[in-house]
Coordinates of N, CA and C in Angstrom, one line a residue:
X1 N 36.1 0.9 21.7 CA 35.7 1.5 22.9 C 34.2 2.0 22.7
X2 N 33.7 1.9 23.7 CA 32.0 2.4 23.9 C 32.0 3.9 23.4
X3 N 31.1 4.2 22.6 CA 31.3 6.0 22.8 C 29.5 5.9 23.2
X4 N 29.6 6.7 24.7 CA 28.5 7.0 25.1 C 27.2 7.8 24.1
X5 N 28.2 9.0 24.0 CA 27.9 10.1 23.0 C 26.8 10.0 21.8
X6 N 27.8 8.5 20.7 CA 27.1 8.5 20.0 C 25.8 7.3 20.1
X7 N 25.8 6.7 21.1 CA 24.9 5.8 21.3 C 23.7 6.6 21.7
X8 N 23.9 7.3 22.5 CA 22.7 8.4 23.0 C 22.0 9.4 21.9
X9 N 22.8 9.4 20.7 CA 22.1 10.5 19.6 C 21.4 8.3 19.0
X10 N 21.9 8.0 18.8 CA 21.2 6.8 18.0 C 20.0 6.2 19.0
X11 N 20.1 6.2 20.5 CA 18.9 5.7 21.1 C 18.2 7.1 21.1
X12 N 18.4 7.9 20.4 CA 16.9 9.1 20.8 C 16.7 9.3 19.2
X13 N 17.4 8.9 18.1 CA 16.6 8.5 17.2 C 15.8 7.1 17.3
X14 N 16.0 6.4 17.7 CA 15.5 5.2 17.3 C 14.3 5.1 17.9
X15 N 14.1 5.8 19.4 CA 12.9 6.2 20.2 C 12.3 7.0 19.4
X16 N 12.4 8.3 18.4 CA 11.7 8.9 17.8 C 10.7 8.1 16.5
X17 N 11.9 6.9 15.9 CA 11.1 6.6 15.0 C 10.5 5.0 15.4
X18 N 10.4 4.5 16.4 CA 9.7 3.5 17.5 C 8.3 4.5 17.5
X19 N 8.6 5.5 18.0 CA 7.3 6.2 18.7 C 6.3 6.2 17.5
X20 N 7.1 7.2 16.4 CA 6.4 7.3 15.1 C 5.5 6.3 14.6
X21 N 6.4 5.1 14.4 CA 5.8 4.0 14.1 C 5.0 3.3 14.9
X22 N 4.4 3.3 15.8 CA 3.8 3.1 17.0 C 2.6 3.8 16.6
X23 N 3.1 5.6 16.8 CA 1.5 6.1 16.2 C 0.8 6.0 15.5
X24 N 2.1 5.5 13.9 CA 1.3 5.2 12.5 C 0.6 4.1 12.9
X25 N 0.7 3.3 13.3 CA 0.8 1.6 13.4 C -1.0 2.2 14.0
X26 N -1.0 2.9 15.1 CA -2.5 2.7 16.3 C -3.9 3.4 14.9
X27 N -2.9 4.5 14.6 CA -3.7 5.7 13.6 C -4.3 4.8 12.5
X28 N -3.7 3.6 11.7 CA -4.1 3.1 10.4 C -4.8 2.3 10.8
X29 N -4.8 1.5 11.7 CA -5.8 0.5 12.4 C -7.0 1.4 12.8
X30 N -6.8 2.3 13.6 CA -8.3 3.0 13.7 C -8.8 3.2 12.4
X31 N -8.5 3.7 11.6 CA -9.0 4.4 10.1 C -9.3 3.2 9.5
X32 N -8.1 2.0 9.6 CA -8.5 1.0 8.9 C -10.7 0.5 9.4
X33 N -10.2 0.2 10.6 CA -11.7 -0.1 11.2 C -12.9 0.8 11.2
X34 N -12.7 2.1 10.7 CA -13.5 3.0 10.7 C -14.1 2.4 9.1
X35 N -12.9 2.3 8.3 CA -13.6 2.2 6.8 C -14.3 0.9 6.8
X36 N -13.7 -0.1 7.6 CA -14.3 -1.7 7.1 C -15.9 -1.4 7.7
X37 N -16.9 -2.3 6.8 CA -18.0 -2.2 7.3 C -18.7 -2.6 8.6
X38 N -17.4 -3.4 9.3 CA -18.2 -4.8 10.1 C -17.3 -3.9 11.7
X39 N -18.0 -4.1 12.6 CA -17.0 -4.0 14.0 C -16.2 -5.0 14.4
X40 N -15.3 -4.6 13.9 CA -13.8 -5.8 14.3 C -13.4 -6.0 16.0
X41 N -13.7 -4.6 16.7 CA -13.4 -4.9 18.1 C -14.6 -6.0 18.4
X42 N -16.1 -5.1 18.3 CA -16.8 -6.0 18.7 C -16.9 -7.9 18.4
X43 N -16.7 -7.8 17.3 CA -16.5 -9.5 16.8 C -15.6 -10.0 17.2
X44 N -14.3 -9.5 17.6 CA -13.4 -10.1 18.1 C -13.4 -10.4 19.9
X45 N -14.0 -9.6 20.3 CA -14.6 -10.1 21.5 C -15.3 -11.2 22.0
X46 N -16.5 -10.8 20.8 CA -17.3 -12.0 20.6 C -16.5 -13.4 20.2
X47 N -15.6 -13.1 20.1 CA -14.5 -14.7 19.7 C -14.5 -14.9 18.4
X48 N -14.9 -14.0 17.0 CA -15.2 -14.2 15.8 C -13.4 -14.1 15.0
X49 N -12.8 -15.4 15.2 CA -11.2 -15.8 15.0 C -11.4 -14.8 12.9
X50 N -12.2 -14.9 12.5 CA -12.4 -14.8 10.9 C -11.8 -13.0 11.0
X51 N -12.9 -12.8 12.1 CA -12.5 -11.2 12.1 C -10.7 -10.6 13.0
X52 N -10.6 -11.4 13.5 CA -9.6 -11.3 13.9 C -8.3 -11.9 13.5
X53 N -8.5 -12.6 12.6 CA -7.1 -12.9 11.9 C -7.0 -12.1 10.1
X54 N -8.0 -11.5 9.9 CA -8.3 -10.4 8.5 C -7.9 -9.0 9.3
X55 N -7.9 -8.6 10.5 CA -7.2 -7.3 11.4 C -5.8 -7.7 11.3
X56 N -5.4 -9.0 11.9 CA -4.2 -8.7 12.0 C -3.3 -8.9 11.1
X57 N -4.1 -9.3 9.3 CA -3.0 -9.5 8.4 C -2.9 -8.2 8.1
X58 N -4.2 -7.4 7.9 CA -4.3 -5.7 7.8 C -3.1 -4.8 8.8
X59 N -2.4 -5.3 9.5 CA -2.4 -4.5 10.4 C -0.4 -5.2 10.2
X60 N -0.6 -6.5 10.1 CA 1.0 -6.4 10.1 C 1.3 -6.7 8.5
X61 N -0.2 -6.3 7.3 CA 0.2 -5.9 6.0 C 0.5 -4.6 6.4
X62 N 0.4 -3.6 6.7 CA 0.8 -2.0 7.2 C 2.5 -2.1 7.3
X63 N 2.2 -3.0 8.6 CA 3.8 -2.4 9.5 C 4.9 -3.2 8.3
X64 N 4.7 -4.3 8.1 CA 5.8 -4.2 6.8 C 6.4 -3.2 6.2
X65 N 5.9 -2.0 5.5 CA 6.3 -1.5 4.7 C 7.0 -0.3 5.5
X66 N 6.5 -0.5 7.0 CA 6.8 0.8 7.8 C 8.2 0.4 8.2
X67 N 8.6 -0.9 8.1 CA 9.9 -1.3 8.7 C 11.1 -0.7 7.3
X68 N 10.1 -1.0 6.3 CA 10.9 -1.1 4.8 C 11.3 0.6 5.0
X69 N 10.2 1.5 5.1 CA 10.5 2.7 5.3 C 11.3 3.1 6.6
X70 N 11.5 2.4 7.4 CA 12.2 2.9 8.1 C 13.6 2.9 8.1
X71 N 13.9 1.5 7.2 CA 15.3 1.3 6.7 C 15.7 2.2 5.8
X72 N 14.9 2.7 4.6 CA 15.3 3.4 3.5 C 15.1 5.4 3.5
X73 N 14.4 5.9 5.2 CA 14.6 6.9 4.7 C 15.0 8.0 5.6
X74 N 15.3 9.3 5.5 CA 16.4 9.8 6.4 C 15.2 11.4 7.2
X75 N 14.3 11.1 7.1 CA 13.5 12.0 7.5 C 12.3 11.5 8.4
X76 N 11.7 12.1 8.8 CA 10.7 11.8 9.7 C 9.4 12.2 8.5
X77 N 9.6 13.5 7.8 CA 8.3 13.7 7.0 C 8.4 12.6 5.8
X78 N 9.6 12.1 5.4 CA 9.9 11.3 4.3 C 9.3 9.9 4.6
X79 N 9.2 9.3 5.8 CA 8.7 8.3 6.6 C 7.5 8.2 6.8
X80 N 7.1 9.6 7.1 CA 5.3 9.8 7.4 C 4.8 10.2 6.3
X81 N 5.0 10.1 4.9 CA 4.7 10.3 3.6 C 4.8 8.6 3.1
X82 N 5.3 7.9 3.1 CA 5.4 6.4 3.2 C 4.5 5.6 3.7
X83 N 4.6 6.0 4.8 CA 3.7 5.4 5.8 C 2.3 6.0 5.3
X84 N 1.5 7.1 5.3 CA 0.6 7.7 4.9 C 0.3 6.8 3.1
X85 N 1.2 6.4 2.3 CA 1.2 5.6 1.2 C 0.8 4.3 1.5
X86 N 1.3 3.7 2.4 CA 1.4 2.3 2.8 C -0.2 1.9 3.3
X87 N -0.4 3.1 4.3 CA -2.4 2.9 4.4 C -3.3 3.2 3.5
X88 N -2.9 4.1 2.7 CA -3.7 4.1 1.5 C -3.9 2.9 0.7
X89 N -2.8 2.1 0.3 CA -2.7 1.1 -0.2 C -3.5 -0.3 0.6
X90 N -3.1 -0.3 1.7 CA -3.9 -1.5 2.1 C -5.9 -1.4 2.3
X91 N -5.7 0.1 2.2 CA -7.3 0.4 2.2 C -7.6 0.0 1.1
X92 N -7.0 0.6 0.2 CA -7.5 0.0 -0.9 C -7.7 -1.1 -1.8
X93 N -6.9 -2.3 -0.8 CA -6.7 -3.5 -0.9 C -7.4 -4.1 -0.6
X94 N -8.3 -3.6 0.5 CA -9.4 -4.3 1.1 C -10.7 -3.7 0.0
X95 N -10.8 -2.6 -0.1 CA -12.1 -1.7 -0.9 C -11.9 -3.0 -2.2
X96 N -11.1 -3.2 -2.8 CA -10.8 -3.9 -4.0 C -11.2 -5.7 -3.3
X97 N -10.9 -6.2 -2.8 CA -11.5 -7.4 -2.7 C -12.4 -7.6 -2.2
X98 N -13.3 -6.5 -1.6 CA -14.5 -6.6 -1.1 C -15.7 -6.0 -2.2
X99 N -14.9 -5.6 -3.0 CA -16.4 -5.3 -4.2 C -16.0 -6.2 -5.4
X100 N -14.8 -6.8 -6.0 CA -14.8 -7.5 -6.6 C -14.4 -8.7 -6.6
X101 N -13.6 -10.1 -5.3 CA -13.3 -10.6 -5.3 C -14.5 -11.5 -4.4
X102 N -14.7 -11.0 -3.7 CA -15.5 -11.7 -2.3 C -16.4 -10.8 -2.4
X103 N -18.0 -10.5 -3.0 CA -18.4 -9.6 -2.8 C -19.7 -9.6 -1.3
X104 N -19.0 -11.2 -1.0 CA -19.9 -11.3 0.0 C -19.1 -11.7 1.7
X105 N -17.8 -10.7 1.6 CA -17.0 -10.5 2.3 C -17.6 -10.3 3.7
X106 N -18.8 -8.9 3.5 CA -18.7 -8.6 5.0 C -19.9 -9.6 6.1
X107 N -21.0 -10.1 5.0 CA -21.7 -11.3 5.9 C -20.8 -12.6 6.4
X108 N -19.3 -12.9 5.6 CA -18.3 -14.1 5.9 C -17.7 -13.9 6.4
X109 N -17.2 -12.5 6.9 CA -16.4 -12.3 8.2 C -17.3 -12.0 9.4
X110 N -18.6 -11.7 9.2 CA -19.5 -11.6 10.7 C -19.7 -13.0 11.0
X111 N -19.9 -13.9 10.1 CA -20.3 -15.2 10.3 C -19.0 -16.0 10.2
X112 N -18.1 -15.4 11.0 CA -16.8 -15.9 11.3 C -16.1 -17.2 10.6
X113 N -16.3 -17.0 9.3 CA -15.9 -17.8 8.3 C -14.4 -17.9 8.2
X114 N -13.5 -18.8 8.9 CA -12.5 -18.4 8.4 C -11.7 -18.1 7.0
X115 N -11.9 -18.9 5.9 CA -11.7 -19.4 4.5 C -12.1 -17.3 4.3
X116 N -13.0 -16.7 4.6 CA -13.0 -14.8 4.2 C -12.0 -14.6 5.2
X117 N -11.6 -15.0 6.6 CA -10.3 -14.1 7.2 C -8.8 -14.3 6.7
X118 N -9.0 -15.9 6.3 CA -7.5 -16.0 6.1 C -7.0 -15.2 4.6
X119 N -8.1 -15.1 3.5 CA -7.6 -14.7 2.4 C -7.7 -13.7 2.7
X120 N -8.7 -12.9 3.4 CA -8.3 -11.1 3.4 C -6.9 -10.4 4.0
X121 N -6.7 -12.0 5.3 CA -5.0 -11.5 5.4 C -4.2 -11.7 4.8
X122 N -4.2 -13.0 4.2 CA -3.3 -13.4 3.1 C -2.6 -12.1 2.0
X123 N -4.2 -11.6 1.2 CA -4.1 -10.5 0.6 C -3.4 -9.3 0.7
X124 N -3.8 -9.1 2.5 CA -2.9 -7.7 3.0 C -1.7 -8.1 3.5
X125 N -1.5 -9.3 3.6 CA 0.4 -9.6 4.2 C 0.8 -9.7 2.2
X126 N 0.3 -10.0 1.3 CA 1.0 -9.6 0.1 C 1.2 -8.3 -0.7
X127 N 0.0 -7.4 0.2 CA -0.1 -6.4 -0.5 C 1.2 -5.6 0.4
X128 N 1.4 -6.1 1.6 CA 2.5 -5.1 2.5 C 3.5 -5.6 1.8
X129 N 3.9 -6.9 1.6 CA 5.2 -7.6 1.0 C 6.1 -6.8 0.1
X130 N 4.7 -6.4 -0.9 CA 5.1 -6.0 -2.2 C 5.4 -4.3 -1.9
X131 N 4.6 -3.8 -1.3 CA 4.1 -2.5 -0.7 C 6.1 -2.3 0.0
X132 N 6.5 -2.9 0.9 CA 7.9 -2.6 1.5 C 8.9 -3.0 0.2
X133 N 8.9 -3.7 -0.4 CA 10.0 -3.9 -1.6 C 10.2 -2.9 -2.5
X134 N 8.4 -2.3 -2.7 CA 8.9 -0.9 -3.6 C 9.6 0.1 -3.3
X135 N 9.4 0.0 -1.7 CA 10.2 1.0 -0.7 C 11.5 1.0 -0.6
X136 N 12.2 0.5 -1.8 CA 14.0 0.1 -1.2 C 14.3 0.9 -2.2
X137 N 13.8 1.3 -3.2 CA 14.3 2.2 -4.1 C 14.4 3.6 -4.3

């Protein structure tokens, strides 16, 4: 049998941590773009595919781990402490391949290189990968 009851306490959790994740998700992409050197809105307008497929490995390297934490934890501060981990990490994913791997990163993503967007997302869809698996423990 349907129990109304309990479906109604699980859809007003699930809205709380949808929402959450929603905010983390808008919040780390701002911060993200604030730290990168280059303007990602703007190039991506401009049609610059290099800058826009390095946002959105950044962006769905993030929400991976936000899904991992949302499976594994029972709090909303316990999730927003995760989450707050998970952007640290991909920030510093990018700080790290842009002074030592690619050091000529930010002229190859203005000049819409794709071969600099695919590995920067590459990079951050493995750094989320690994970033949500730590998260199960």
């Amino acid at each position: 049998m349907f129990d109304v009851h309990a479906f109604g306490e699980s859809a007003l959790a699930f809205l709380v941590a949808f929402v959450a994740a929603g905010v983390f998700t808008v919040v780390f992409k701002i911060v993200y773009q604030a730290v990168t050197p280059y303007d990602e809105a703007k190039l991506i307008r401009e049609g610059n595919v290099a800058a826009a497929i390095a946002l959105g490995g950044a962006v769905v390297g993030y929400v991976l781990p936000l899904a991992s934490a949302l499976s594994h934890t029972v709090s909303l501060m316990e999730f927003a402490a995760w989450a707050l981990l998970a952007g640290v990490i991909q920030i510093a994913a990018f700080t790290l391949v842009r002074f030592t791997v690619l050091k000529d990163l930010i002229d190859r993503i203005e000049k819409a290189e794709l071969a600099a967007g695919v590995y920067l997302a590459s990079i951050s869809l493995a750094v989320g990968l690994l970033n949500a698996a730590c998260m199960t423990s």
